[in-house]
Tab-separated table of C-alpha atoms in Angstrom:
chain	number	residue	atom	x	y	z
A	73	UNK	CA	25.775	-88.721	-191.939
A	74	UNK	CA	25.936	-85.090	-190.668
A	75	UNK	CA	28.616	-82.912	-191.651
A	76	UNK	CA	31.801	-82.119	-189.393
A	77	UNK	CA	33.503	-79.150	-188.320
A	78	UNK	CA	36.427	-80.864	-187.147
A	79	UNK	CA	39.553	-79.300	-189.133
A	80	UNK	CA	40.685	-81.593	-191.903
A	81	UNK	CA	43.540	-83.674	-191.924
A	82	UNK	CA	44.278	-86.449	-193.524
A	83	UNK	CA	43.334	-88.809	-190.202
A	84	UNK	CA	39.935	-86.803	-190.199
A	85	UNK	CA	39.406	-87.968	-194.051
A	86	UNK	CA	40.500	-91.790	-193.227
A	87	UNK	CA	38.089	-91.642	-189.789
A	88	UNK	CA	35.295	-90.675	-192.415
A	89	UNK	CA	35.887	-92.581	-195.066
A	90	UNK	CA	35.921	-95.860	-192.849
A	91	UNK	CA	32.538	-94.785	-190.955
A	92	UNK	CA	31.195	-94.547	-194.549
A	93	UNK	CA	32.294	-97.733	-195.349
A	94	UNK	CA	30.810	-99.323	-192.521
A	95	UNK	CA	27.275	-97.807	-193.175
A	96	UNK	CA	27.255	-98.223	-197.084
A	97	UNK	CA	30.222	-99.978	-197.837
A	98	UNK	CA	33.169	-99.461	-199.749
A	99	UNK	CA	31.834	-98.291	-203.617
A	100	UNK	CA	30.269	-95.122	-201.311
A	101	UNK	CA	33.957	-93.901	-200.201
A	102	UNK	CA	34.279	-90.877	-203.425
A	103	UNK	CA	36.461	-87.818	-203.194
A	104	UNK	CA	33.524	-85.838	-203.731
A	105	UNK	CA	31.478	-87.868	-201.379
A	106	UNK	CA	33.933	-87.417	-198.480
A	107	UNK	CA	34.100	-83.841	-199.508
A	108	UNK	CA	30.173	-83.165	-198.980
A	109	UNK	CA	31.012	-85.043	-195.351
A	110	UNK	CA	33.253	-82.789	-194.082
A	111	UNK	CA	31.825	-79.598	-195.367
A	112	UNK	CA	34.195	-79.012	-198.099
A	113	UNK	CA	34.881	-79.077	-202.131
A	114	UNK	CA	36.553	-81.921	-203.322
A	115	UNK	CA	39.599	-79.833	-204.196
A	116	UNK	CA	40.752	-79.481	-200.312
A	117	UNK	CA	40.245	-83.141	-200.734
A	118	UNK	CA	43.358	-83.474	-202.866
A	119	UNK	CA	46.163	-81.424	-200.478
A	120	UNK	CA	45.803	-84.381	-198.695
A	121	UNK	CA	45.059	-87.639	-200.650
A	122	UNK	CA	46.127	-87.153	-205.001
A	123	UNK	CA	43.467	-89.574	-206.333
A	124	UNK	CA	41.235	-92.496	-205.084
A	125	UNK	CA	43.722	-94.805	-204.687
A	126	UNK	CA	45.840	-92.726	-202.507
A	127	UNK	CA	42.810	-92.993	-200.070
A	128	UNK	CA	42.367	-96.334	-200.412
A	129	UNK	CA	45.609	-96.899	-199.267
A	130	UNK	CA	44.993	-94.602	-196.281
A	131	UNK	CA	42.100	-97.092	-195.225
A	132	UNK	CA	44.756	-100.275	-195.435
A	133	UNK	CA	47.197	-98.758	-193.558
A	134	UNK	CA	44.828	-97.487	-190.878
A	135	UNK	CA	43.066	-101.021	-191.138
A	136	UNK	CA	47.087	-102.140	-190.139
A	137	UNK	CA	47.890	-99.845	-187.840
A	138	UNK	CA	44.752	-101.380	-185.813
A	139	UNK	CA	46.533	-104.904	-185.665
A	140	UNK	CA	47.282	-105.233	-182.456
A	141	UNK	CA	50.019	-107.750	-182.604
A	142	UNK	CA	50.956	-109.828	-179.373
A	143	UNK	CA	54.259	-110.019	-178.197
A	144	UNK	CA	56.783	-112.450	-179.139
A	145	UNK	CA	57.267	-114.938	-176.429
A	146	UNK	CA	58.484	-118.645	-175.432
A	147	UNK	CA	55.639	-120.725	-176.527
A	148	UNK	CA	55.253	-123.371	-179.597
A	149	UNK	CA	55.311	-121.606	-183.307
A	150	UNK	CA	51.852	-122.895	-184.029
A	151	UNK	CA	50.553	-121.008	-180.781
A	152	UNK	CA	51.927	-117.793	-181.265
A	153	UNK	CA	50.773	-117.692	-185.530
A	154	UNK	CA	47.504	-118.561	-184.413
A	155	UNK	CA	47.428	-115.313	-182.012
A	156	UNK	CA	49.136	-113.097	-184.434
A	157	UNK	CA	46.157	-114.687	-187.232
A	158	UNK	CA	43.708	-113.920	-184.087
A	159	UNK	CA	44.681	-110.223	-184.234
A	160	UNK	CA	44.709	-109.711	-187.646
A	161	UNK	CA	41.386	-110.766	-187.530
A	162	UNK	CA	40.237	-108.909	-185.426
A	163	UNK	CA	41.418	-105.628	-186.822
A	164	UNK	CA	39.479	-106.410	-190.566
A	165	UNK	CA	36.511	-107.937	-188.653
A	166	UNK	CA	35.432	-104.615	-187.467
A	167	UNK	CA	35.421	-103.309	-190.895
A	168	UNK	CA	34.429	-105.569	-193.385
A	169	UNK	CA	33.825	-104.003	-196.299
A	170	UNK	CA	36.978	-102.760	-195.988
A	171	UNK	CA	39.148	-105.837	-195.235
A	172	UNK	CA	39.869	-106.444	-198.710
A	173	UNK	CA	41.980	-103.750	-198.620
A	174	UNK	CA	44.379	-105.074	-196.550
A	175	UNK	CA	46.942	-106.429	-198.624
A	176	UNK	CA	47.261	-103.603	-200.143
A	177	UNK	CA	50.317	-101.858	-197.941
A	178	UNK	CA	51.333	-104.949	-195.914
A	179	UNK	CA	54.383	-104.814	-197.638
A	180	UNK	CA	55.153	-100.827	-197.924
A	181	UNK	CA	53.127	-99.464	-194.922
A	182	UNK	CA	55.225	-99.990	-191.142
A	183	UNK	CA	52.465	-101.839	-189.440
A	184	UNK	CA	52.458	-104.454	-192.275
A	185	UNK	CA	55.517	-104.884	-192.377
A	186	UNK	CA	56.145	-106.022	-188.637
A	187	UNK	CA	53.275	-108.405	-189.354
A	188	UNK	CA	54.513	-109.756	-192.181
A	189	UNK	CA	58.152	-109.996	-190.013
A	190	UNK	CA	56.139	-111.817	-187.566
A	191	UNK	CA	54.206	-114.653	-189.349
A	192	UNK	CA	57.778	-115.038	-191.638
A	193	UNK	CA	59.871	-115.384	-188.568
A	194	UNK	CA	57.383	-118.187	-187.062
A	195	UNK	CA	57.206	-119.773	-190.347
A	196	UNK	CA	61.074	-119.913	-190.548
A	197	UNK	CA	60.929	-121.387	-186.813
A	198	UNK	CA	58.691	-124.025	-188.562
A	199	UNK	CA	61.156	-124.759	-190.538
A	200	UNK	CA	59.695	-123.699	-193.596
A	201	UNK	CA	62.566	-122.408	-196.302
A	202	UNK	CA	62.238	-118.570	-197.447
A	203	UNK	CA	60.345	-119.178	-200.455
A	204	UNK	CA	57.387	-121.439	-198.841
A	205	UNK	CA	57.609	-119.489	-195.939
A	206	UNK	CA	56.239	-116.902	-198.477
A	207	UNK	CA	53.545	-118.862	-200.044
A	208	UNK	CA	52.231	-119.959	-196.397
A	209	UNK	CA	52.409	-116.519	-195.467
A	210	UNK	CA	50.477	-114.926	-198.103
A	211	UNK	CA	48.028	-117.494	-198.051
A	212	UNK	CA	47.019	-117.008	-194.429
A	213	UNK	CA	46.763	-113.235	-194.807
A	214	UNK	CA	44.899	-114.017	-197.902
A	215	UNK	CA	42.475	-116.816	-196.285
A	216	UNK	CA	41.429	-113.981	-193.097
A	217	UNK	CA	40.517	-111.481	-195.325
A	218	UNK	CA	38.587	-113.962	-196.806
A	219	UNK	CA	36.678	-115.124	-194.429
A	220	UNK	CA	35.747	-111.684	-193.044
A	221	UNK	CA	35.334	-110.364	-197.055
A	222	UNK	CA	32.868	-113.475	-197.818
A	223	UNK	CA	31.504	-114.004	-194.193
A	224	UNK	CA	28.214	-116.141	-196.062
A	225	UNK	CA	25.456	-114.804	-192.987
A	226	UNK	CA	26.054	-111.272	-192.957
A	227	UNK	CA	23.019	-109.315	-191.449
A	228	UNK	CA	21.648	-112.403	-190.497
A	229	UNK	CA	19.062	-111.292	-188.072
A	230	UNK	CA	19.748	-112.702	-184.992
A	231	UNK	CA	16.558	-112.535	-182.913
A	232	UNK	CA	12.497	-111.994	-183.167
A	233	UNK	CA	10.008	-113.634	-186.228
A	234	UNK	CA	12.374	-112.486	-189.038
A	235	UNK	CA	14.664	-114.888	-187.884
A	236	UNK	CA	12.570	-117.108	-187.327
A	237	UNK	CA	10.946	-117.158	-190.825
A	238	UNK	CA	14.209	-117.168	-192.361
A	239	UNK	CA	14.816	-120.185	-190.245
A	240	UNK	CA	11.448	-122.005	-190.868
A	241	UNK	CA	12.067	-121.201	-195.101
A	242	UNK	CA	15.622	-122.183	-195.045
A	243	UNK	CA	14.843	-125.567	-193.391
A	244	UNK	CA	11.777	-126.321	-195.557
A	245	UNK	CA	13.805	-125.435	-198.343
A	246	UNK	CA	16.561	-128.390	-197.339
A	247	UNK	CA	13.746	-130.684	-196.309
A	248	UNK	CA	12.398	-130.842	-199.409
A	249	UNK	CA	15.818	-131.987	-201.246
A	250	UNK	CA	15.597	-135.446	-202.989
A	251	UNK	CA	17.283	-137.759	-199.812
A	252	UNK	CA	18.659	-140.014	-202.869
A	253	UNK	CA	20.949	-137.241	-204.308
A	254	UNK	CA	21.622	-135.710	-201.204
A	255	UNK	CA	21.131	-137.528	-198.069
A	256	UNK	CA	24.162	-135.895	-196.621
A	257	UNK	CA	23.193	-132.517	-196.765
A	258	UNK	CA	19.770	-133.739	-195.531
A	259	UNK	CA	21.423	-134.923	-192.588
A	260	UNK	CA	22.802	-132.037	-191.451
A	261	UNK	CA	20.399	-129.881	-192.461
A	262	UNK	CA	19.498	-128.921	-188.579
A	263	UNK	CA	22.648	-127.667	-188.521
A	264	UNK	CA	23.065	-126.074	-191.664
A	265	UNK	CA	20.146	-124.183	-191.261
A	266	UNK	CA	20.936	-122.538	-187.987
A	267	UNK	CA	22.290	-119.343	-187.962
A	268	UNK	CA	25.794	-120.303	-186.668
A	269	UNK	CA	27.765	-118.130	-183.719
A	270	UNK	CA	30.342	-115.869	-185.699
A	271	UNK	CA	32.988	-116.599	-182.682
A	272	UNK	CA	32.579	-119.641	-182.802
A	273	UNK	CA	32.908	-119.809	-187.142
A	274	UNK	CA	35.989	-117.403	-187.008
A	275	UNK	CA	37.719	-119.534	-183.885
A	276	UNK	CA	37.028	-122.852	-185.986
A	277	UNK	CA	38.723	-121.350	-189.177
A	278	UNK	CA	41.818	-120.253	-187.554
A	279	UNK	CA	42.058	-123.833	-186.197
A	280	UNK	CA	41.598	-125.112	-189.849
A	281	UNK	CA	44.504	-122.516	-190.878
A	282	UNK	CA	46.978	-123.749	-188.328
A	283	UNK	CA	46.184	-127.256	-188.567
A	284	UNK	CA	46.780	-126.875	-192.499
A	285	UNK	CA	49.942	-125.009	-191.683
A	286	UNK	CA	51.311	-128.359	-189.694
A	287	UNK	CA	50.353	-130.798	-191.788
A	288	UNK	CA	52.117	-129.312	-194.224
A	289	UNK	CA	55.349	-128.616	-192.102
A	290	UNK	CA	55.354	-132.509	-191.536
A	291	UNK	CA	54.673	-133.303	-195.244
C-alpha cells in the first residue's frame, strides 16, 4: 500500500484503516501501522483517535453510516425488516473483516441508532412487547454479522482448474463417507460440494431470519 499525501483527518485515517482491513484484515489495522500509511509518526496518529479502540470505533460507525436504510412505507412489517436486514447487509458485506465491528456503536453512534429505531418500531408493529422486541432485535443484527463474519467459502475460487480440483477433492472426499452412517450427507453431496452463489446464500438466510421472526410472532 503506497503512502498518501492527502492531509490527515480523522476520515483519511478511517478510509485507510478500512482499505487495510480489506487487504489483510482486521489484526493489520495498528496505530503505528496506519501511521507508516499515511506518511506520518504514530503520535499525529493520536490528535485524532486516543488509543486503538477509539479507531475501532471509527470503523463501526463508518461501517453504519454506510447502511443505507430504505424508507419507511405502507407495506407488511415482515417486508419492510427484511429490506432494512437487506441493507444492513449489504453495508458489512463489503467489508468483512470488519463486520464484527458493528455492534459496537449501534447504540451510541447516530446511524445505529435510526437502525436500531427502525427494526424496534417494526418489531413493535409485530406486536412484539419492548423487552422481546429487544431480544429479536439484537439477534438479527447479531445473526448478519454472522453470516458475513463466518461466510464458510471465502476466497473460494470461482473459475479455472483450481476450482476445479477443489471441486473434484471435495467430492471424492464425501464419496468416500461410509453410506451407513451418513447416507444423508451422501445424498446431497452434489450439492454440498458445489461452490454455492453468495446471492443466492445471503437472500436464503434473510428468508430464514424473517420466517423465524413470524413464527415466533404467532407462537
Amino acid at each position: 500500500m503506497a503512502k498518501r499525501s492527502v492531509r490527515l483527518s480523522r476520515d483519511v485515517i478511517v478510509d485507510c484503516a478500512m482499505t487495510l482491513a480489506d487487504a489483510e484484515g482486521l489484526d493489520a489495522v495498528t496505530i503505528r501501522r496506519l501511521a507508516q500509511e499515511n506518511g506520518v509518526t504514530p503520535m499525529a496518529m493520536y490528535w485524532h483517535f486516543n488509543d486503538k479502540d477509539s479507531l475501532l470505533d471509527g470503523l463501526s460507525e463508518h461501517l453504519l453510516a454506510s447502511v443505507k436504510l430504505p424508507e419507511a412505507r405502507e407495506a407488511p412489517w415482515d417486508a419492510q425488516l427484511r429490506e432494512i436486514l437487506q441493507a444492513f447487509l449489504d453495508a458489512i458485506r463489503a467489508h468483512p473483516a470488519t463486520a464484527v465491528l458493528a455492534l459496537r456503536r449501534i447504540l451510541v453512534a447516530e446511524p445505529g441508532l435510526r437502525l436500531a429505531e427502525r427494526v424496534l418500531e417494526l418489531l413493535r408493529e409485530a406486536e412484539f412487547e419492548p423487552p422481546r422486541a429487544a431480544e429479536v432485535g439484537t439477534f438479527l443484527m447479531c445473526s448478519v454479522i454472522t453470516l458475513v463474519a463466518a461466510d464458510p467459502s471465502p476466497g473460494v475460487p470461482q473459475a479455472g482448474e483450481e476450482r476445479e480440483e477443489m471441486l473434484r477433492h471435495k467430492k471424492a472426499m464425501l464419496g468416500a463417507l461410509s453410506p451407513e452412517r451418513y447416507p444423508n450427507v451422501i445424498a446431497a453431496a452434489p450439492y454440498l460440494a458445489v461452490c454455492r452463489d453468495e446471492d443466492d446464500y445471503f437472500a436464503l438466510n434473510l428468508d430464514l431470519l424473517i420466517a423465524g421472526v413470524r413464527g415466533l410472532r404467532r407462537n
